[in-house]
């Protein structure tokens, strides 16, 4: 069996669902169920004996130690984190606590468990840490994409906390021999993505007749990967990655934010036209830029491709269509995540802008 932390969040839930769709190896999900953790993401597994959801903190060393001792997993995959850059700017404390202190406590609990395993289980054990391309900082227009040996130059409280966690994972391998693997992935999109992030926010706000907030000039570039391709990369690294190595994960899909906005608007014009016949792009609203906003990310995933034979299954065009269709097909999920705490966040981040109905 495997232990998945943060498995009720966006990528973790997709990972757990895909894992159990492809294998009968049981999964324990450990998740604190913060605002971003949603048991509804795993609802299809209710009553499935292969899956157990435990509410708890990766920073709770006793709880993690007890889970490890009871269930004896052969691997821990660590998705648990505070993940939203804008929230890290408003309040970095939770990011330090979970992403750094939490990862430290998790590593210590895992080290204690792993040290006590019999030789065969000890050799087979893996700790896979899921991280981000943001640890590498920001690229200029013509810079080559980030490789695994790019400098670590995080710019936001979020990316600094993730970089710190990556360093801890590296050190636990180097110093204690813990069998770790780290993946650094580009921007994901797909089902179950919480609508505080760009793509789901665009879909949800479009349908609600609300403004589509574009930070600054909208020319910041992100490298987009369909979430299920990230999950297949993690499975492949877990299966065959070399111990202590870092693998960059990305889909070679660099897009400017404004292009993303126009793509989503055009898909909605086709799939769910506005009642008044106007295009959704009329809802685009330029808002104040994110402080310290990274200009460009791009991932060079050649190591993963050549060493482990991984390739993404989706292009951006196929993945974004699937994503928009998923949101159109799941209005109940959207309604449920738009809880009171989510509305508080929207008013803190966008003021009156995101609440106002668009006139055009
Ligand atoms: P998310 O915010 O949707 O989910 C995070 C999950 O972790 C939630 O279920 C939350 O409840 C849980 N969690 C938070 N603090 C916890 C704690 N202390 N103990 C246990 N559980 C806790 O995030 P996501 O987008 O699914 O990202 C998952 C991981 O992948 C993160 O580590 C993130 O840094 C990384 N990542 C994300 C992206 C992306 O584009 N979303 C890209 C690359 C890497
Ligand atoms: O690169 C990987 C990272 O991608 C992950 O590590 C993070 O967990 C994940 O949140 C994501 O970070 P970003 O900051 O790139 O994602 P976000 O969806 O918040 O923003 C994407 C881009 O869109 C970014 O340039 C900011 C911009 N944006 C975002 C929002 C929410 C807007 O222009 N308007 C918005 O309302």
CSV table of C-alpha atoms and ligand atoms in Angstrom, one decimal:
chain,number,residue,atom,x,y,z
A,1,UNK,CA,0.0,0.0,0.0
A,2,UNK,CA,1.0,3.6,-0.4
A,3,UNK,CA,0.4,6.7,1.8
A,4,UNK,CA,-0.6,9.9,-0.1
A,5,UNK,CA,-0.5,13.2,1.8
A,6,UNK,CA,-2.6,16.0,0.5
A,7,UNK,CA,-4.7,13.5,-1.4
A,8,UNK,CA,-7.9,15.5,-1.0
A,9,UNK,CA,-6.5,18.5,-2.9
A,10,UNK,CA,-6.5,19.1,-6.7
A,11,UNK,CA,-3.5,17.1,-7.9
A,12,UNK,CA,-3.5,14.6,-5.0
A,13,UNK,CA,-7.1,13.6,-5.6
A,14,UNK,CA,-6.5,13.1,-9.3
A,15,UNK,CA,-3.5,11.0,-8.4
A,16,UNK,CA,-5.5,8.8,-5.9
A,17,UNK,CA,-8.3,8.4,-8.4
A,18,UNK,CA,-6.0,7.5,-11.3
A,19,UNK,CA,-4.0,5.1,-9.0
A,20,UNK,CA,-7.0,3.1,-8.0
A,21,UNK,CA,-8.4,3.1,-11.5
A,22,UNK,CA,-5.2,1.4,-12.6
A,23,UNK,CA,-4.2,-0.8,-9.7
A,24,UNK,CA,-5.7,-2.6,-6.7
A,25,UNK,CA,-2.8,-1.5,-4.4
A,26,UNK,CA,-4.6,0.3,-1.5
A,27,UNK,CA,-4.1,4.0,-0.6
A,28,UNK,CA,-4.2,5.8,2.7
A,29,UNK,CA,-4.9,9.5,2.1
A,30,UNK,CA,-3.6,11.8,4.9
A,31,UNK,CA,-5.1,15.3,4.5
A,32,UNK,CA,-5.6,18.2,6.9
A,33,UNK,CA,-8.7,19.2,4.9
A,34,UNK,CA,-7.8,22.9,4.8
A,35,UNK,CA,-10.0,25.1,2.6
A,36,UNK,CA,-8.3,23.4,-0.4
A,37,UNK,CA,-8.9,19.9,0.7
A,38,UNK,CA,-12.2,18.6,-0.4
A,39,UNK,CA,-13.4,15.0,0.5
A,40,UNK,CA,-15.9,15.4,-2.3
A,41,UNK,CA,-13.0,15.0,-4.7
A,42,UNK,CA,-12.7,11.4,-3.5
A,43,UNK,CA,-16.5,10.7,-3.2
A,44,UNK,CA,-16.4,8.1,-6.0
A,45,UNK,CA,-14.2,6.0,-3.6
A,46,UNK,CA,-16.7,5.9,-0.8
A,47,UNK,CA,-17.2,2.3,0.3
A,48,UNK,CA,-14.1,1.2,-1.7
A,49,UNK,CA,-12.1,-1.0,0.7
A,50,UNK,CA,-8.9,0.0,-1.1
A,51,UNK,CA,-9.1,3.6,0.1
A,52,UNK,CA,-9.0,5.2,3.5
A,53,UNK,CA,-9.1,9.0,4.2
A,54,UNK,CA,-7.5,10.1,7.4
A,55,UNK,CA,-7.9,13.8,8.5
A,56,UNK,CA,-4.6,15.0,9.9
A,57,UNK,CA,-1.6,17.2,9.6
A,58,UNK,CA,1.8,16.1,8.0
A,59,UNK,CA,3.3,18.1,10.9
A,60,UNK,CA,1.8,15.7,13.5
A,61,UNK,CA,4.7,13.4,13.8
A,62,UNK,CA,3.0,11.0,16.2
A,63,UNK,CA,0.0,10.6,13.9
A,64,UNK,CA,2.2,10.0,10.9
A,65,UNK,CA,4.3,7.5,12.8
A,66,UNK,CA,1.3,5.7,14.0
A,67,UNK,CA,-0.2,5.5,10.4
A,68,UNK,CA,3.1,4.2,9.0
A,69,UNK,CA,3.4,1.6,11.8
A,70,UNK,CA,-0.1,0.4,11.3
A,71,UNK,CA,-0.3,0.3,7.5
A,72,UNK,CA,3.3,-0.4,6.6
A,73,UNK,CA,3.3,1.5,3.2
A,74,UNK,CA,6.0,0.8,0.6
A,75,UNK,CA,5.9,4.5,-0.4
A,76,UNK,CA,4.9,8.0,0.8
A,77,UNK,CA,3.9,10.5,-1.9
A,78,UNK,CA,3.9,14.0,-0.5
A,79,UNK,CA,1.4,16.4,-2.1
A,80,UNK,CA,0.4,18.2,1.1
A,81,UNK,CA,1.2,21.9,0.9
A,82,UNK,CA,-0.2,25.4,1.0
A,83,UNK,CA,-0.2,26.0,-2.8
A,84,UNK,CA,-1.6,29.4,-3.7
A,85,UNK,CA,0.9,32.2,-4.4
A,86,UNK,CA,-1.6,35.0,-3.8
A,87,UNK,CA,-2.5,33.6,-0.4
A,88,UNK,CA,1.2,33.3,0.5
A,89,UNK,CA,1.6,37.0,-0.2
A,90,UNK,CA,-1.4,37.9,2.1
A,91,UNK,CA,-0.3,35.5,4.8
A,92,UNK,CA,3.0,33.5,4.6
A,93,UNK,CA,2.8,31.9,8.0
A,94,UNK,CA,0.8,28.8,7.0
A,95,UNK,CA,3.2,28.3,4.1
A,96,UNK,CA,6.2,28.2,6.5
A,97,UNK,CA,4.3,26.0,8.9
A,98,UNK,CA,3.0,23.3,6.4
A,99,UNK,CA,5.6,23.5,3.6
A,100,UNK,CA,8.7,23.7,5.7
A,101,UNK,CA,8.0,22.6,9.3
A,102,UNK,CA,5.4,20.1,8.2
A,103,UNK,CA,7.7,18.6,5.6
A,104,UNK,CA,10.4,18.4,8.3
A,105,UNK,CA,8.1,16.5,10.7
A,106,UNK,CA,6.9,14.2,7.9
A,107,UNK,CA,10.5,13.4,6.9
A,108,UNK,CA,11.4,12.6,10.5
A,109,UNK,CA,8.4,10.3,11.0
A,110,UNK,CA,9.2,8.6,7.7
A,111,UNK,CA,12.9,8.3,8.6
A,112,UNK,CA,11.9,6.6,11.9
A,113,UNK,CA,9.6,4.1,10.1
A,114,UNK,CA,12.1,3.4,7.3
A,115,UNK,CA,15.0,2.8,9.7
A,116,UNK,CA,13.1,0.1,11.4
A,117,UNK,CA,12.1,-1.8,8.2
A,118,UNK,CA,13.6,-5.2,7.3
A,119,UNK,CA,16.3,-5.1,4.7
A,120,UNK,CA,14.1,-5.9,1.6
A,121,UNK,CA,11.4,-3.5,2.5
A,122,UNK,CA,13.9,-0.9,3.4
A,123,UNK,CA,15.6,-1.1,0.0
A,124,UNK,CA,12.2,-1.0,-1.8
A,125,UNK,CA,10.8,2.0,0.2
A,126,UNK,CA,10.4,5.4,-1.6
A,127,UNK,CA,9.6,8.9,-0.4
A,128,UNK,CA,8.4,11.0,-3.4
A,129,UNK,CA,8.2,14.7,-2.8
A,130,UNK,CA,6.0,16.7,-5.2
A,131,UNK,CA,7.3,20.1,-5.9
A,132,UNK,CA,7.1,23.0,-8.4
A,133,UNK,CA,8.9,24.8,-11.2
A,134,UNK,CA,8.5,28.0,-9.2
A,135,UNK,CA,11.5,27.2,-7.1
A,136,UNK,CA,13.7,28.1,-10.1
A,137,UNK,CA,12.4,31.7,-10.1
A,138,UNK,CA,11.5,33.7,-13.2
A,139,UNK,CA,12.8,33.4,-16.8
A,140,UNK,CA,13.4,36.2,-19.3
A,141,UNK,CA,11.7,36.0,-22.7
A,142,UNK,CA,14.6,34.2,-24.5
A,143,UNK,CA,16.1,32.2,-21.6
A,144,UNK,CA,16.3,28.4,-22.0
A,145,UNK,CA,13.7,26.4,-20.0
A,146,UNK,CA,14.5,25.3,-16.4
A,147,UNK,CA,16.5,22.1,-16.1
A,148,UNK,CA,17.1,20.1,-13.0
A,149,UNK,CA,20.4,22.0,-12.5
A,150,UNK,CA,19.0,25.5,-12.9
A,151,UNK,CA,19.6,27.8,-9.9
A,152,UNK,CA,17.1,27.7,-7.1
A,153,UNK,CA,15.8,31.3,-7.0
A,154,UNK,CA,12.3,31.4,-5.5
A,155,UNK,CA,10.6,34.8,-5.5
A,156,UNK,CA,7.3,34.4,-3.5
A,157,UNK,CA,6.7,33.2,0.0
A,158,UNK,CA,5.1,30.1,-1.5
A,159,UNK,CA,8.0,29.2,-3.8
A,160,UNK,CA,10.6,30.0,-1.1
A,161,UNK,CA,8.7,27.6,1.2
A,162,UNK,CA,8.6,24.9,-1.5
A,163,UNK,CA,12.3,25.4,-2.2
A,164,UNK,CA,13.1,25.0,1.5
A,165,UNK,CA,11.1,21.7,1.5
A,166,UNK,CA,13.0,20.5,-1.5
A,167,UNK,CA,16.3,21.2,0.3
A,168,UNK,CA,15.1,19.3,3.4
A,169,UNK,CA,14.2,16.3,1.2
A,170,UNK,CA,17.6,16.4,-0.4
A,171,UNK,CA,19.4,16.6,2.9
A,172,UNK,CA,17.5,13.7,4.4
A,173,UNK,CA,18.7,11.6,1.5
A,174,UNK,CA,22.3,12.9,1.6
A,175,UNK,CA,22.7,12.7,5.4
A,176,UNK,CA,20.4,9.8,6.4
A,177,UNK,CA,20.2,7.8,3.2
A,178,UNK,CA,16.4,8.2,3.0
A,179,UNK,CA,15.4,6.9,-0.4
A,180,UNK,CA,13.8,10.1,-1.9
A,181,UNK,CA,12.7,11.3,-5.3
A,182,UNK,CA,11.6,14.8,-6.1
A,183,UNK,CA,9.5,16.1,-9.0
A,184,UNK,CA,9.3,19.7,-10.0
A,185,UNK,CA,6.3,20.3,-12.2
A,186,UNK,CA,4.9,23.2,-14.2
A,187,UNK,CA,1.4,24.6,-13.9
A,188,UNK,CA,-1.3,22.0,-13.8
A,189,UNK,CA,-5.0,22.3,-14.9
A,190,UNK,CA,-7.9,19.9,-15.0
A,191,UNK,CA,-10.8,18.5,-13.0
A,192,UNK,CA,-11.1,19.3,-9.2
A,193,UNK,CA,-9.0,22.5,-9.5
A,194,UNK,CA,-10.0,24.9,-6.8
A,195,UNK,CA,-11.4,28.1,-8.4
A,196,UNK,CA,-8.8,30.4,-6.8
A,197,UNK,CA,-6.3,29.5,-9.5
A,198,UNK,CA,-6.4,31.1,-13.0
A,199,UNK,CA,-8.1,28.5,-15.2
A,200,UNK,CA,-10.9,27.3,-12.9
A,201,UNK,CA,-11.5,30.9,-11.8
A,202,UNK,CA,-12.0,31.9,-15.4
A,203,UNK,CA,-14.5,29.2,-16.1
A,204,UNK,CA,-16.5,29.8,-12.9
A,205,UNK,CA,-16.5,33.6,-13.2
A,206,UNK,CA,-17.5,33.4,-16.9
A,207,UNK,CA,-20.5,31.3,-16.2
A,208,UNK,CA,-21.5,33.5,-13.2
A,209,UNK,CA,-21.4,36.7,-15.3
A,210,UNK,CA,-18.5,38.0,-13.2
A,211,UNK,CA,-15.3,39.8,-14.3
A,212,UNK,CA,-12.3,37.8,-15.5
A,213,UNK,CA,-9.4,39.4,-13.6
A,214,UNK,CA,-6.2,39.6,-15.5
A,215,UNK,CA,-3.2,40.7,-13.4
A,216,UNK,CA,-1.0,43.5,-15.0
A,217,UNK,CA,-0.6,43.2,-18.7
A,218,UNK,CA,-1.6,39.6,-18.9
A,219,UNK,CA,1.7,38.7,-20.8
A,220,UNK,CA,3.1,36.5,-18.0
A,221,UNK,CA,3.9,33.1,-19.3
A,222,UNK,CA,3.2,29.7,-17.7
A,223,UNK,CA,3.9,26.2,-19.0
A,224,UNK,CA,0.7,24.2,-18.7
A,225,UNK,CA,0.3,20.5,-18.1
A,226,UNK,CA,-2.9,18.5,-17.9
A,227,UNK,CA,-3.1,17.1,-14.3
A,228,UNK,CA,-3.4,13.5,-15.3
A,229,UNK,CA,-0.1,13.8,-17.2
A,230,UNK,CA,1.5,15.0,-14.0
A,231,UNK,CA,0.0,12.0,-12.2
A,232,UNK,CA,1.4,9.6,-14.8
A,233,UNK,CA,4.8,11.2,-14.5
A,234,UNK,CA,4.8,10.8,-10.7
A,235,UNK,CA,3.8,7.1,-11.1
A,236,UNK,CA,6.7,6.6,-13.5
A,237,UNK,CA,9.2,8.3,-11.3
A,238,UNK,CA,8.0,6.3,-8.3
A,239,UNK,CA,8.4,3.1,-10.4
A,240,UNK,CA,11.8,3.7,-11.9
A,241,UNK,CA,13.3,7.1,-10.8
A,242,UNK,CA,16.9,7.0,-9.5
A,243,UNK,CA,17.2,7.6,-5.8
A,244,UNK,CA,18.0,11.2,-4.8
A,245,UNK,CA,17.3,12.5,-8.2
A,246,UNK,CA,15.1,15.5,-9.3
A,247,UNK,CA,12.8,15.1,-12.3
A,248,UNK,CA,11.3,18.2,-14.0
A,249,UNK,CA,7.8,17.6,-15.3
A,250,UNK,CA,6.3,19.7,-18.0
A,251,UNK,CA,4.3,19.6,-21.2
A,252,UNK,CA,6.1,22.1,-23.5
A,253,UNK,CA,3.0,24.3,-23.5
A,254,UNK,CA,4.1,27.9,-22.8
A,255,UNK,CA,1.2,30.3,-23.0
A,256,UNK,CA,0.7,33.9,-22.0
A,257,UNK,CA,-2.1,34.4,-19.5
A,258,UNK,CA,-4.1,36.5,-21.9
A,259,UNK,CA,-4.0,33.7,-24.4
A,260,UNK,CA,-5.3,31.3,-21.8
A,261,UNK,CA,-8.2,33.7,-21.0
A,262,UNK,CA,-9.1,34.0,-24.7
A,263,UNK,CA,-8.9,30.2,-25.2
A,264,UNK,CA,-11.3,29.6,-22.2
A,265,UNK,CA,-13.7,32.3,-23.4
A,266,UNK,CA,-13.8,30.9,-26.9
A,267,UNK,CA,-14.5,27.3,-25.7
A,268,UNK,CA,-17.3,28.6,-23.5
A,269,UNK,CA,-18.7,30.6,-26.4
A,270,UNK,CA,-18.8,27.4,-28.3
A,271,UNK,CA,-20.0,25.0,-25.5
A,272,UNK,CA,-22.2,27.3,-23.4
A,273,UNK,CA,-22.9,30.5,-25.2
A,274,UNK,CA,-24.0,33.5,-23.2
A,275,UNK,CA,-27.7,34.0,-23.1
A,276,UNK,CA,-27.3,37.5,-24.6
A,277,UNK,CA,-25.2,36.3,-27.5
A,278,UNK,CA,-22.2,38.4,-26.4
A,279,UNK,CA,-18.7,36.8,-26.2
A,280,UNK,CA,-17.3,35.9,-22.8
A,281,UNK,CA,-14.2,38.0,-23.6
A,282,UNK,CA,-16.3,41.0,-22.8
A,283,UNK,CA,-15.9,40.0,-19.1
A,284,UNK,CA,-12.1,40.5,-19.2
A,285,UNK,CA,-11.0,43.0,-16.5
A,286,UNK,CA,-7.5,44.2,-16.0
A,287,UNK,CA,-6.6,44.4,-12.3
A,288,UNK,CA,-3.6,45.3,-10.2
A,289,UNK,CA,-0.6,43.0,-10.7
A,290,UNK,CA,0.5,40.4,-8.2
A,291,UNK,CA,3.4,41.8,-6.1
A,292,UNK,CA,6.7,40.2,-7.3
A,293,UNK,CA,4.9,38.5,-10.1
A,294,UNK,CA,7.2,36.0,-11.9
A,295,UNK,CA,7.2,36.8,-15.6
A,296,UNK,CA,7.8,33.4,-17.2
A,297,UNK,CA,8.2,29.7,-16.3
A,298,UNK,CA,9.2,27.0,-18.7
A,299,UNK,CA,10.2,23.4,-18.0
A,300,UNK,CA,12.7,21.3,-19.8
A,301,UNK,CA,11.4,17.8,-19.2
A,302,UNK,CA,14.0,16.0,-21.3
A,303,UNK,CA,15.5,14.1,-18.4
A,304,UNK,CA,12.2,12.5,-17.5
A,305,UNK,CA,11.4,11.8,-21.2
A,306,UNK,CA,14.8,10.2,-22.1
A,307,UNK,CA,15.6,8.4,-18.8
A,308,UNK,CA,12.1,7.1,-17.9
A,309,UNK,CA,10.3,7.2,-21.3
A,310,UNK,CA,7.5,9.5,-20.0
A,311,UNK,CA,5.4,11.6,-22.4
A,312,UNK,CA,2.3,13.6,-21.8
A,313,UNK,CA,-0.9,12.2,-23.3
A,314,UNK,CA,-2.7,15.5,-23.8
A,315,UNK,CA,-1.9,18.5,-25.9
A,316,UNK,CA,-3.0,21.9,-24.4
A,317,UNK,CA,-5.9,21.9,-26.9
A,318,UNK,CA,-7.3,18.5,-25.9
A,319,UNK,CA,-6.6,19.0,-22.2
A,320,UNK,CA,-8.3,22.5,-21.9
A,321,UNK,CA,-11.4,21.2,-23.8
A,322,UNK,CA,-11.7,18.3,-21.3
A,323,UNK,CA,-11.3,20.7,-18.4
A,324,UNK,CA,-14.0,23.1,-19.6
A,325,UNK,CA,-16.3,20.2,-20.2
A,326,UNK,CA,-15.7,18.8,-16.7
A,327,UNK,CA,-16.6,22.1,-15.1
A,328,UNK,CA,-19.8,22.3,-17.3
A,329,UNK,CA,-20.7,18.8,-16.3
A,330,UNK,CA,-20.1,19.3,-12.5
A,331,UNK,CA,-22.0,22.3,-11.4
A,332,UNK,CA,-22.7,20.7,-8.0
A,333,UNK,CA,-19.0,20.4,-7.2
A,334,UNK,CA,-18.5,24.0,-8.2
A,335,UNK,CA,-21.4,25.2,-6.0
A,336,UNK,CA,-20.1,23.2,-3.0
A,337,UNK,CA,-16.5,24.6,-3.2
A,338,UNK,CA,-17.8,28.1,-3.3
A,339,UNK,CA,-18.3,28.1,0.4
A,340,UNK,CA,-18.3,31.1,2.8
A,341,UNK,CA,-14.5,30.9,3.3
A,342,UNK,CA,-14.0,31.0,-0.5
A,343,UNK,CA,-16.2,34.1,-0.8
A,344,UNK,CA,-14.1,35.8,1.9
A,345,UNK,CA,-11.0,35.1,-0.1
A,346,UNK,CA,-12.4,36.6,-3.3
A,347,UNK,CA,-13.4,39.8,-1.6
A,348,UNK,CA,-9.9,40.1,0.1
A,349,UNK,CA,-8.1,39.5,-3.2
A,350,UNK,CA,-10.2,41.3,-5.7
A,351,UNK,CA,-12.3,43.8,-3.6
A,352,UNK,CA,-15.5,44.7,-5.4
A,353,UNK,CA,-14.2,43.7,-8.8
A,354,UNK,CA,-14.9,40.0,-8.7
A,355,UNK,CA,-18.3,40.4,-7.1
A,356,UNK,CA,-19.7,42.9,-9.6
A,357,UNK,CA,-21.8,41.5,-12.4
A,358,UNK,CA,-20.4,42.4,-15.8
A,359,UNK,CA,-22.6,44.8,-17.7
A,360,UNK,CA,-21.4,44.1,-21.2
B,1,LIG,P1,-4.0,22.0,-3.3
B,1,LIG,O1,-3.9,23.3,-2.5
B,1,LIG,O2,-5.2,21.9,-4.2
B,1,LIG,O3,-4.1,20.8,-2.3
B,1,LIG,C1,-3.2,20.7,-1.2
B,1,LIG,C2,-3.8,19.6,-0.3
B,1,LIG,O4,-2.9,19.5,0.9
B,1,LIG,C3,-5.2,20.0,0.3
B,1,LIG,O5,-6.0,18.8,0.2
B,1,LIG,C4,-4.9,20.4,1.7
B,1,LIG,O6,-6.0,20.1,2.6
B,1,LIG,C5,-3.7,19.5,2.1
B,1,LIG,N1,-2.9,20.1,3.2
B,1,LIG,C6,-2.5,21.4,3.3
B,1,LIG,N2,-1.8,21.5,4.5
B,1,LIG,C7,-1.7,20.2,5.0
B,1,LIG,C8,-1.1,19.7,6.1
B,1,LIG,N3,-0.4,20.4,7.0
B,1,LIG,N4,-1.2,18.3,6.4
B,1,LIG,C9,-1.9,17.5,5.5
B,1,LIG,N5,-2.5,18.0,4.4
B,1,LIG,C10,-2.4,19.3,4.2
B,1,LIG,O7,-2.7,21.9,-4.1
B,1,LIG,P2,-2.4,21.2,-5.5
B,1,LIG,O8,-2.5,22.2,-6.6
B,1,LIG,O9,-3.1,19.9,-5.6
B,1,LIG,O10,-0.8,20.9,-5.3
B,1,LIG,C11,-0.4,19.7,-4.7
B,1,LIG,C12,1.2,19.7,-4.6
B,1,LIG,O11,1.7,19.9,-5.9
B,1,LIG,C13,1.7,20.9,-3.8
B,1,LIG,O12,2.8,20.4,-3.0
B,1,LIG,C14,2.1,21.9,-4.8
B,1,LIG,O13,3.2,22.7,-4.3
B,1,LIG,C15,2.6,21.0,-5.9
B,1,LIG,N6,2.4,21.6,-7.3
B,1,LIG,C16,1.3,22.1,-7.7
B,1,LIG,C17,1.2,22.6,-9.0
B,1,LIG,C18,-0.1,23.2,-9.6
B,1,LIG,O14,-0.1,23.7,-10.7
B,1,LIG,N7,-1.2,23.2,-8.9
B,1,LIG,C19,2.3,22.5,-9.9
B,1,LIG,C20,3.5,21.9,-9.4
B,1,LIG,C21,3.5,21.4,-8.1
B,2,LIG,O1,4.1,26.7,-11.7
B,2,LIG,C1,3.5,25.8,-10.8
B,2,LIG,C2,2.7,26.6,-9.8
B,2,LIG,O2,1.5,26.9,-10.6
B,2,LIG,C3,2.3,25.7,-8.6
B,2,LIG,O3,3.4,25.5,-7.9
B,2,LIG,C4,1.3,26.5,-7.7
B,2,LIG,O4,0.9,25.7,-6.7
B,2,LIG,C5,0.1,26.9,-8.6
B,2,LIG,O5,-0.8,27.6,-7.9
B,2,LIG,C6,0.5,27.6,-9.9
B,2,LIG,O6,1.0,28.9,-9.5
B,2,LIG,P1,0.7,30.2,-10.4
B,2,LIG,O7,0.9,31.4,-9.5
B,2,LIG,O8,1.4,30.2,-11.7
B,2,LIG,O9,-0.9,29.9,-10.7
B,2,LIG,P2,-2.2,30.9,-10.6
B,2,LIG,O10,-3.3,30.0,-11.2
B,2,LIG,O11,-2.4,31.5,-9.3
B,2,LIG,O12,-1.8,32.0,-11.7
B,2,LIG,C7,-1.5,31.7,-13.0
B,2,LIG,C8,-1.1,33.0,-13.7
B,2,LIG,O13,-2.3,33.7,-13.9
B,2,LIG,C9,-0.2,33.8,-12.9
B,2,LIG,O14,0.7,34.5,-13.8
B,2,LIG,C10,-1.1,34.8,-12.2
B,2,LIG,C11,-2.2,35.0,-13.2
B,2,LIG,N1,-3.6,35.3,-12.6
B,2,LIG,C12,-4.0,34.5,-11.6
B,2,LIG,C13,-5.2,34.7,-11.0
B,2,LIG,C14,-5.7,33.8,-9.9
B,2,LIG,C15,-4.3,36.3,-13.1
B,2,LIG,O15,-3.9,37.0,-14.1
B,2,LIG,N2,-5.6,36.6,-12.5
B,2,LIG,C16,-6.0,35.8,-11.5
B,2,LIG,O16,-7.2,36.1,-11.0
